[in-house]
Tab-separated table of N, CA, C and O in Angstrom:
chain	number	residue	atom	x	y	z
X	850	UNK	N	0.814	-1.183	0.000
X	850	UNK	CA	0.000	0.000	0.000
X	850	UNK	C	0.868	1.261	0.000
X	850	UNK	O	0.631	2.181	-0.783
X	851	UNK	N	1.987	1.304	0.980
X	851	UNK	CA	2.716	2.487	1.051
X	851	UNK	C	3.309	2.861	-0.602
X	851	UNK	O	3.394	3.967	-1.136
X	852	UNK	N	3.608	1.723	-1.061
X	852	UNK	CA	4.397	1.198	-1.955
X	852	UNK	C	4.314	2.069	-3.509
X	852	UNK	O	5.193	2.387	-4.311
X	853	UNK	N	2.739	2.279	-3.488
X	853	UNK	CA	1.814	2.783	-4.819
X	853	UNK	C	1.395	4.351	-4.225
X	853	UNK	O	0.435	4.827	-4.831
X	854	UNK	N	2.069	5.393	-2.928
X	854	UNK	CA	1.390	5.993	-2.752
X	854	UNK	C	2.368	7.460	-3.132
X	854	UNK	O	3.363	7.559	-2.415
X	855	UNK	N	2.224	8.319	-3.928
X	855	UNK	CA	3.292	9.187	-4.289
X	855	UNK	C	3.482	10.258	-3.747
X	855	UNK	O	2.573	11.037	-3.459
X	856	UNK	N	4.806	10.472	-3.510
X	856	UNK	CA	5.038	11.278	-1.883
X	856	UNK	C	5.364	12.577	-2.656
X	856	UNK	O	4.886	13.585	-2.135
X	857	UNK	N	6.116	12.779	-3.851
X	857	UNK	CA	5.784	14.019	-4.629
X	857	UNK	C	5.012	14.675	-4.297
X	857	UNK	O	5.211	15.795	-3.827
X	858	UNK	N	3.490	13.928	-4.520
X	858	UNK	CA	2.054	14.701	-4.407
X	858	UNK	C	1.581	15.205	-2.793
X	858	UNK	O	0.937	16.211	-2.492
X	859	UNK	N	2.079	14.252	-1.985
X	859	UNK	CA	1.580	14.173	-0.553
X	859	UNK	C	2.659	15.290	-0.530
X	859	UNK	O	2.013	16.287	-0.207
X	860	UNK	N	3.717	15.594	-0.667
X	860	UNK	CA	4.583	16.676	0.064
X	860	UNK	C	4.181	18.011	-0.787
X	860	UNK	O	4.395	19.108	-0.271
X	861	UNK	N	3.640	17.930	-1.997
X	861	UNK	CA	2.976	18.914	-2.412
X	861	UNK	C	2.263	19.790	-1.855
X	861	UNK	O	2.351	21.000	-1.646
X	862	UNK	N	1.116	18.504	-1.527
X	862	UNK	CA	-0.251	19.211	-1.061
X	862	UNK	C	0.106	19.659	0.335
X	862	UNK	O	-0.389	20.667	0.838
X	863	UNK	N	1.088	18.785	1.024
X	863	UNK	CA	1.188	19.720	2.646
X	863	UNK	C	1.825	20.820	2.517
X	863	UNK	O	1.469	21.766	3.218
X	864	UNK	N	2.944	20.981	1.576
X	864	UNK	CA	3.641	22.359	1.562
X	864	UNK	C	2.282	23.483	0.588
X	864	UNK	O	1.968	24.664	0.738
X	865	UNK	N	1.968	22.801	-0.024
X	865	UNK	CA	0.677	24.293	-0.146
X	865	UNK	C	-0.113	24.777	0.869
X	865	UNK	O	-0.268	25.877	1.399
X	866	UNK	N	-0.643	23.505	1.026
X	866	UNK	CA	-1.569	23.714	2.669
X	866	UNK	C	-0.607	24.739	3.997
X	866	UNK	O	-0.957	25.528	4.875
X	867	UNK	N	0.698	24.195	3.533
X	867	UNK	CA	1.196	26.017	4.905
X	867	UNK	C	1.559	26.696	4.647
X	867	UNK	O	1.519	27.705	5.351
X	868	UNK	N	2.148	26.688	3.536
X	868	UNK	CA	2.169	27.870	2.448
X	868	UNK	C	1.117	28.638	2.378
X	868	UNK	O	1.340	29.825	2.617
X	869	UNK	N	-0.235	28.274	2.062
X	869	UNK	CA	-1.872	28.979	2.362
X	869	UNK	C	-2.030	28.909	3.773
X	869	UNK	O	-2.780	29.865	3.967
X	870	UNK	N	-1.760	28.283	5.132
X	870	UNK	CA	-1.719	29.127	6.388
X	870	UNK	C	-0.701	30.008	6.672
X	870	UNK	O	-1.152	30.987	7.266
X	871	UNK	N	0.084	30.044	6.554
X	871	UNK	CA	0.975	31.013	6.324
X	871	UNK	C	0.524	32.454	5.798
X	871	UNK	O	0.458	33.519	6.411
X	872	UNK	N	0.211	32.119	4.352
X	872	UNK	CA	-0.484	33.043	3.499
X	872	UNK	C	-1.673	34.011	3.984
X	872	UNK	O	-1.837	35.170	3.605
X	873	UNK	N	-2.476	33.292	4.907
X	873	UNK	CA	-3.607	34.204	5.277
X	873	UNK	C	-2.858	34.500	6.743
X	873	UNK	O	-3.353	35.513	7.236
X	874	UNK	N	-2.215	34.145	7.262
X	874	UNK	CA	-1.701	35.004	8.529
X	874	UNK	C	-1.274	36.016	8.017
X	874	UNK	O	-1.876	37.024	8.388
X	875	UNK	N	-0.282	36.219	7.138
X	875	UNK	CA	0.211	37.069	6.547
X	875	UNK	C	-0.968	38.328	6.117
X	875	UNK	O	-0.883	39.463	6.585
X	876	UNK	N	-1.771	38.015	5.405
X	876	UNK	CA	-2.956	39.049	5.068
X	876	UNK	C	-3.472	39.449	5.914
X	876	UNK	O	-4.130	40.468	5.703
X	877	UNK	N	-3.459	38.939	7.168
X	877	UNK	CA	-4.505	39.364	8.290
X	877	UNK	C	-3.816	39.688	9.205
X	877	UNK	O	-4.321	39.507	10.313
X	878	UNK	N	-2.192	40.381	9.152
X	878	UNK	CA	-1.235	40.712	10.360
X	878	UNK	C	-2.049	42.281	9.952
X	878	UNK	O	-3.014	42.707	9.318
X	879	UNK	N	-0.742	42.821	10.929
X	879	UNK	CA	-1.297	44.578	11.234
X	879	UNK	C	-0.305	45.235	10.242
X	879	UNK	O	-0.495	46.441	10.087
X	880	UNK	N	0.746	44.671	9.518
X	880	UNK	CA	2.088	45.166	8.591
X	880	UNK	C	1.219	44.873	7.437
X	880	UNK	O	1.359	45.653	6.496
X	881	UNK	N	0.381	43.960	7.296
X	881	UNK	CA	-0.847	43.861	6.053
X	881	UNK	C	-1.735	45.169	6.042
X	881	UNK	O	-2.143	45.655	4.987
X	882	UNK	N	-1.987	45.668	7.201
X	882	UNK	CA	-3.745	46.336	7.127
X	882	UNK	C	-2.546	47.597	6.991
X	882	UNK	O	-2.638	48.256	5.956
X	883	UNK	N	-1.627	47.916	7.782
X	883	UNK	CA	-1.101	49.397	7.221
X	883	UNK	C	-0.464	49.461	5.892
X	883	UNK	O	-0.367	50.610	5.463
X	884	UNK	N	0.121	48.273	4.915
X	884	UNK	CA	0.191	48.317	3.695
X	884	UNK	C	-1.097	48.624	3.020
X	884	UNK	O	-1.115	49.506	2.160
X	885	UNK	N	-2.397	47.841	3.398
X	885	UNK	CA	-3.536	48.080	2.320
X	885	UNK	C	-4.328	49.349	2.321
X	885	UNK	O	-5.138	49.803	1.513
X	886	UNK	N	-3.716	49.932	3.819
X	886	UNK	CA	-4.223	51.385	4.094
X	886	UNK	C	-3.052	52.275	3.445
X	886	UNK	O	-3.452	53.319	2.929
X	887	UNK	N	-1.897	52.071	3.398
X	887	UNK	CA	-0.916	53.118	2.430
X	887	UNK	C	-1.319	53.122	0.754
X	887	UNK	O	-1.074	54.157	0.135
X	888	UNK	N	-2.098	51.663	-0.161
X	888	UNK	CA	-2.315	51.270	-0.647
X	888	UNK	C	-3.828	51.800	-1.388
X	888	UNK	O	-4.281	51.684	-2.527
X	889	UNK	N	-4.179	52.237	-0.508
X	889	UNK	CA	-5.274	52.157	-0.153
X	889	UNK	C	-5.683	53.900	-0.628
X	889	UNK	O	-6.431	54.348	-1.497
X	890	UNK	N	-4.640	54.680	0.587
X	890	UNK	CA	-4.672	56.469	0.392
X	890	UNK	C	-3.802	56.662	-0.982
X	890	UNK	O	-3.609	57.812	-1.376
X	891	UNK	N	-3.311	55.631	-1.665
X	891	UNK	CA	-2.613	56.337	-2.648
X	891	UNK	C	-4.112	56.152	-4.180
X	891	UNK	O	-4.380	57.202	-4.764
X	892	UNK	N	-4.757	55.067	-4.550
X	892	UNK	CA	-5.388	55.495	-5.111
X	892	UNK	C	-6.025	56.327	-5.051
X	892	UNK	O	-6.294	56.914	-6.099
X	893	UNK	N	-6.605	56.809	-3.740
X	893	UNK	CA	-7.710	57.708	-3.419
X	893	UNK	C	-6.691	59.384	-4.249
X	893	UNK	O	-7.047	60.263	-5.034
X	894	UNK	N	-5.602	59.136	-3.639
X	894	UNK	CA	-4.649	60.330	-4.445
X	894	UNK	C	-5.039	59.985	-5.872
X	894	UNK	O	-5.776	60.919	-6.185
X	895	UNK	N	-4.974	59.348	-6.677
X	895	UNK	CA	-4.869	59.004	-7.943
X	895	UNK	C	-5.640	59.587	-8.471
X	895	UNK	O	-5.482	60.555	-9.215
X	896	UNK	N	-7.288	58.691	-7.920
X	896	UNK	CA	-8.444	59.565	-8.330
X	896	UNK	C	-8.587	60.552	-8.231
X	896	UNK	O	-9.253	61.071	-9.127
X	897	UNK	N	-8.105	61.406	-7.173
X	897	UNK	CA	-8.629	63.114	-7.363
X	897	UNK	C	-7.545	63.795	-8.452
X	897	UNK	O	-7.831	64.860	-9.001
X	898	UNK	N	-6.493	63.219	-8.678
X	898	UNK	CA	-5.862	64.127	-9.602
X	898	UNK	C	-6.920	63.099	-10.426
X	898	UNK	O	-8.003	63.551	-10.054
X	899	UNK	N	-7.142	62.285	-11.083
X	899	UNK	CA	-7.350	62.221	-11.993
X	899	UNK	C	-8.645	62.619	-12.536
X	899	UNK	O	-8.781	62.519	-13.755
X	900	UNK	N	-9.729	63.103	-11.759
X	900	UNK	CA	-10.928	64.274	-11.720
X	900	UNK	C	-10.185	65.462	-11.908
X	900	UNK	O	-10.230	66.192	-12.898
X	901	UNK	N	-9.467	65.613	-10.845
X	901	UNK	CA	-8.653	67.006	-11.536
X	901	UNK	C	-8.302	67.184	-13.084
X	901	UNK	O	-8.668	68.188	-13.694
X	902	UNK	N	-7.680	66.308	-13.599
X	902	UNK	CA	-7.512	66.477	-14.813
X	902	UNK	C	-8.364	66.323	-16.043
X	902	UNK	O	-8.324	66.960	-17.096
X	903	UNK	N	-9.351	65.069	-15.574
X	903	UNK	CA	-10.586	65.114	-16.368
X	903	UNK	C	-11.496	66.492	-16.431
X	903	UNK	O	-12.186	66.849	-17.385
X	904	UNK	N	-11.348	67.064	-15.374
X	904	UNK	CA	-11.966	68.341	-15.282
X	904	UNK	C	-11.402	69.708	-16.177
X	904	UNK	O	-12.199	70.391	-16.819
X	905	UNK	N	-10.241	69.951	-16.145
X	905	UNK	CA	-9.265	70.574	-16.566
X	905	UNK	C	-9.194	70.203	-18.481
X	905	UNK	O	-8.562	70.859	-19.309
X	906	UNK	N	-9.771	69.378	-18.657
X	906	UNK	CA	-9.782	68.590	-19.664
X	906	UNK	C	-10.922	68.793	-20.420
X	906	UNK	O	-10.748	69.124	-21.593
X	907	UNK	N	-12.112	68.660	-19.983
X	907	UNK	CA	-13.748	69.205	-20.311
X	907	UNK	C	-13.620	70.955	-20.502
X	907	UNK	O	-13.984	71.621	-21.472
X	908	UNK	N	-13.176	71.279	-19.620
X	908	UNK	CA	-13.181	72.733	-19.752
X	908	UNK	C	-12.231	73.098	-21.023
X	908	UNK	O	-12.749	73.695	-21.967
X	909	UNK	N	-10.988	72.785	-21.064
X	909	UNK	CA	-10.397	72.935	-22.780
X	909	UNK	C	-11.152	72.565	-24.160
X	909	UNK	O	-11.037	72.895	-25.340
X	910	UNK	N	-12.011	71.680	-23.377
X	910	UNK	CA	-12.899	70.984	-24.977
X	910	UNK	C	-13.650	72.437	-25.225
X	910	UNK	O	-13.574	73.297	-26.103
X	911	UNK	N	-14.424	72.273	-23.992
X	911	UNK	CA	-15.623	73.620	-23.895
X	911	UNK	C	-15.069	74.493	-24.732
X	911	UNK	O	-15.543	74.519	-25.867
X	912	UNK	N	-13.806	75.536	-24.366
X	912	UNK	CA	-13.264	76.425	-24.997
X	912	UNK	C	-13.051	76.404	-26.740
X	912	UNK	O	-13.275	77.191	-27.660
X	913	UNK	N	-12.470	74.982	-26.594
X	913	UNK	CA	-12.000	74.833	-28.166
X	913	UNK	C	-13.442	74.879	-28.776
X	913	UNK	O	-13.662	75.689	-29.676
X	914	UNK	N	-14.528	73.972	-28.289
X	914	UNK	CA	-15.784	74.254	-28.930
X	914	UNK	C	-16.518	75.855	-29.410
X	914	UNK	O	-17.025	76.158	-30.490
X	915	UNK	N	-16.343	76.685	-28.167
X	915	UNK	CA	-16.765	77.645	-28.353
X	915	UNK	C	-15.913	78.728	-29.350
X	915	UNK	O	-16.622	79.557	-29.922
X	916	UNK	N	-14.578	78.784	-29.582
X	916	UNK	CA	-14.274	79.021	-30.595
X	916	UNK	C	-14.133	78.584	-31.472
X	916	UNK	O	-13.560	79.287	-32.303
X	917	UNK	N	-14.467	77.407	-31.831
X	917	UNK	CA	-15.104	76.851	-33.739
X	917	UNK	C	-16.120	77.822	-33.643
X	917	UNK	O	-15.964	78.967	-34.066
X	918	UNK	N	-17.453	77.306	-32.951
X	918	UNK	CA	-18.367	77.845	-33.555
X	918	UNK	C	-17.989	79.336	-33.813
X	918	UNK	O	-17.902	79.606	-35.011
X	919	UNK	N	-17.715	80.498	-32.836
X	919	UNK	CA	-16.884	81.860	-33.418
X	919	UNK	C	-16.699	81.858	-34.398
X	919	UNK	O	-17.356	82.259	-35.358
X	920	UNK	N	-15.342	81.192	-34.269
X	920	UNK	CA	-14.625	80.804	-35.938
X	920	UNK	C	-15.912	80.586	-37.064
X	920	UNK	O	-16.150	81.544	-37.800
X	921	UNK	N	-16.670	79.451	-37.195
X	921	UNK	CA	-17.681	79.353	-38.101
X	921	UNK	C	-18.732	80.280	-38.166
X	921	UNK	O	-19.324	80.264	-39.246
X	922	UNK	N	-19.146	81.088	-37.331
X	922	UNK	CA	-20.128	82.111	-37.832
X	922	UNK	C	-19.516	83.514	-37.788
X	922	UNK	O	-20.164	84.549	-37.630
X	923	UNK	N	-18.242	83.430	-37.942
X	923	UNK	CA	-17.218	85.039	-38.663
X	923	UNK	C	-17.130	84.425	-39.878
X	923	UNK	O	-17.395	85.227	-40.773
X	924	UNK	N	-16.764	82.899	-40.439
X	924	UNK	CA	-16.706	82.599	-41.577
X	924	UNK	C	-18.286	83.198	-42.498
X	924	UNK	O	-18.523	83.860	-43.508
X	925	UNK	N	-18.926	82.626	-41.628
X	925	UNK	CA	-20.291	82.339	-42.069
X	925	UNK	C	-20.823	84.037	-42.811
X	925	UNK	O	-21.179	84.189	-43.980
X	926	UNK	N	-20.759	84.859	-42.020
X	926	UNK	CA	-21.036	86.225	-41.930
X	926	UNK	C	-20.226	86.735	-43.164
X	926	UNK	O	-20.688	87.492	-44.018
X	927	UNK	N	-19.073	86.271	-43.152
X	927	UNK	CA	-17.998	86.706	-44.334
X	927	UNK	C	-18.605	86.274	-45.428
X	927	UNK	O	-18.487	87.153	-46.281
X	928	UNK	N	-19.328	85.163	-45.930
X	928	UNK	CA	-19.658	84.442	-46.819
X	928	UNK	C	-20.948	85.300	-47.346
X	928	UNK	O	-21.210	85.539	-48.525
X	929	UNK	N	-21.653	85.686	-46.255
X	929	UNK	CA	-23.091	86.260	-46.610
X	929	UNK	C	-22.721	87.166	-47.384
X	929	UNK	O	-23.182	87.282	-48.519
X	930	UNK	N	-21.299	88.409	-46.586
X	930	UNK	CA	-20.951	89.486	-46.852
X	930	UNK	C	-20.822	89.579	-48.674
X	930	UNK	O	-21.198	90.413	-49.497
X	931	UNK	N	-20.192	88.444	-48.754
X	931	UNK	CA	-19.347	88.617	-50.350
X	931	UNK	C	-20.876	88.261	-51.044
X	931	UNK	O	-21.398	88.957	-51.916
X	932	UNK	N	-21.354	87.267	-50.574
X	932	UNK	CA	-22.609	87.064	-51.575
X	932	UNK	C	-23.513	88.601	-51.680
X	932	UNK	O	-23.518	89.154	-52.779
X	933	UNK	N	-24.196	89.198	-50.622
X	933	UNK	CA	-24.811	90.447	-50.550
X	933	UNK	C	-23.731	91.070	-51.567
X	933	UNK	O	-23.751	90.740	-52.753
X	934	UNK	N	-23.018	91.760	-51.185
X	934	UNK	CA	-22.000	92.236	-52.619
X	934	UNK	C	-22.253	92.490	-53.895
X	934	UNK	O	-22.517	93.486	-54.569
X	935	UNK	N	-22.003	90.513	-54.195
X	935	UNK	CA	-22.101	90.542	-55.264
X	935	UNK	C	-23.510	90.602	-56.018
X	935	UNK	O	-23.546	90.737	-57.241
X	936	UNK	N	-24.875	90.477	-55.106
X	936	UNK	CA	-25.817	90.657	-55.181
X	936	UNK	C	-25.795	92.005	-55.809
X	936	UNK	O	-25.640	92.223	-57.011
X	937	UNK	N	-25.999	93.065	-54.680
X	937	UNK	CA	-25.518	94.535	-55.853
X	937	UNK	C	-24.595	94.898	-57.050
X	937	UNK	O	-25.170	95.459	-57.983
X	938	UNK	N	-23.752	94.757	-57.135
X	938	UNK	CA	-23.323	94.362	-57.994
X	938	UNK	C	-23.827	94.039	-59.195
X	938	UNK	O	-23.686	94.725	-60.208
X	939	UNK	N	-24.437	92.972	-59.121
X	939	UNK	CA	-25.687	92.250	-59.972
X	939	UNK	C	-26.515	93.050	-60.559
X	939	UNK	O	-26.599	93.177	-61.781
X	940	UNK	N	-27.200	93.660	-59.706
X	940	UNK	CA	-28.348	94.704	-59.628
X	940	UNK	C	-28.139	96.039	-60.455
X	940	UNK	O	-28.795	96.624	-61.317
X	941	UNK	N	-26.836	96.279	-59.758
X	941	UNK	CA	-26.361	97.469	-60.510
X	941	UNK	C	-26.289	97.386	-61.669
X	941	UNK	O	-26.836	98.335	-62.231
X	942	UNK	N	-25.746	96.488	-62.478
X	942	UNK	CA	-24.922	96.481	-63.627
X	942	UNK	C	-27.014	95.819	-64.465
X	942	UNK	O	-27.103	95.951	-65.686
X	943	UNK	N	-27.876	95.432	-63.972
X	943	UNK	CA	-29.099	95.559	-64.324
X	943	UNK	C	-29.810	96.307	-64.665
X	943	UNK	O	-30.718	96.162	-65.484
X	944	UNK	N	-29.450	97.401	-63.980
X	944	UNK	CA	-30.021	99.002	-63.924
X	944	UNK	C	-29.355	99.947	-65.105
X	944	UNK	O	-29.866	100.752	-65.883
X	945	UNK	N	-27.928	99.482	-64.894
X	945	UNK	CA	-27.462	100.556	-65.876
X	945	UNK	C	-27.369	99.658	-67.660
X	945	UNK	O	-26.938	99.961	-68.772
X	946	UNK	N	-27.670	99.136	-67.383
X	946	UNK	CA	-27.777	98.357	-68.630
X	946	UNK	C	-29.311	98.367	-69.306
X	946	UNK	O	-29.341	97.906	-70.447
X	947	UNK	N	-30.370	98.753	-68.851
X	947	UNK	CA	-32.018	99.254	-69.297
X	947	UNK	C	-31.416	100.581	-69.916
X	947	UNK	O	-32.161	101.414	-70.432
């Protein structure tokens, strides 16, 4: 019986087995809870810069948005301008030509 029984596996499974008690002592000491609390305040840092910057970020869009449109209705206005123009123009050369 001993004979067929493989000690590879048996010394396996016990060295995992304290390896995993081990393992959760380890997670559940007090050098654990002040790592997951240093761990812990640094994302919280992360996230506010990174609202900070998302914020900082929306507001540049805003801007860039609001000067296209500017930009597109000085274009726009310019465009009317030359057409009205040439409208008279038109007109004129109608008039003096009767």
């Amino acid at each position: 019986m001993w004979d067929k029984i493989n000690w590879k596996k048996v010394g396996i499974f016990f060295g995992g087995f304290a390896f995993g008690t081990v393992g959760l002592k380890a997670l559940f000491s007090k050098d654990a809870k002040k790592c997951y609390t240093h761990v812990t305040a640094a994302a919280l840092r992360v996230k506010d810069y990174t609202l900070k910057r998302t914020e900082t970020l929306k507001e540049n869009c805003e801007d860039i948005y609001e000067d296209a449109k500017d930009i597109n209705e000085d274009r726009k206005a310019a465009e009317e301008a030359v057409f009205e123009d040439t409208s008279k123009s038109y007109k004129e050369v109608e008039s003096t030509e009767e």
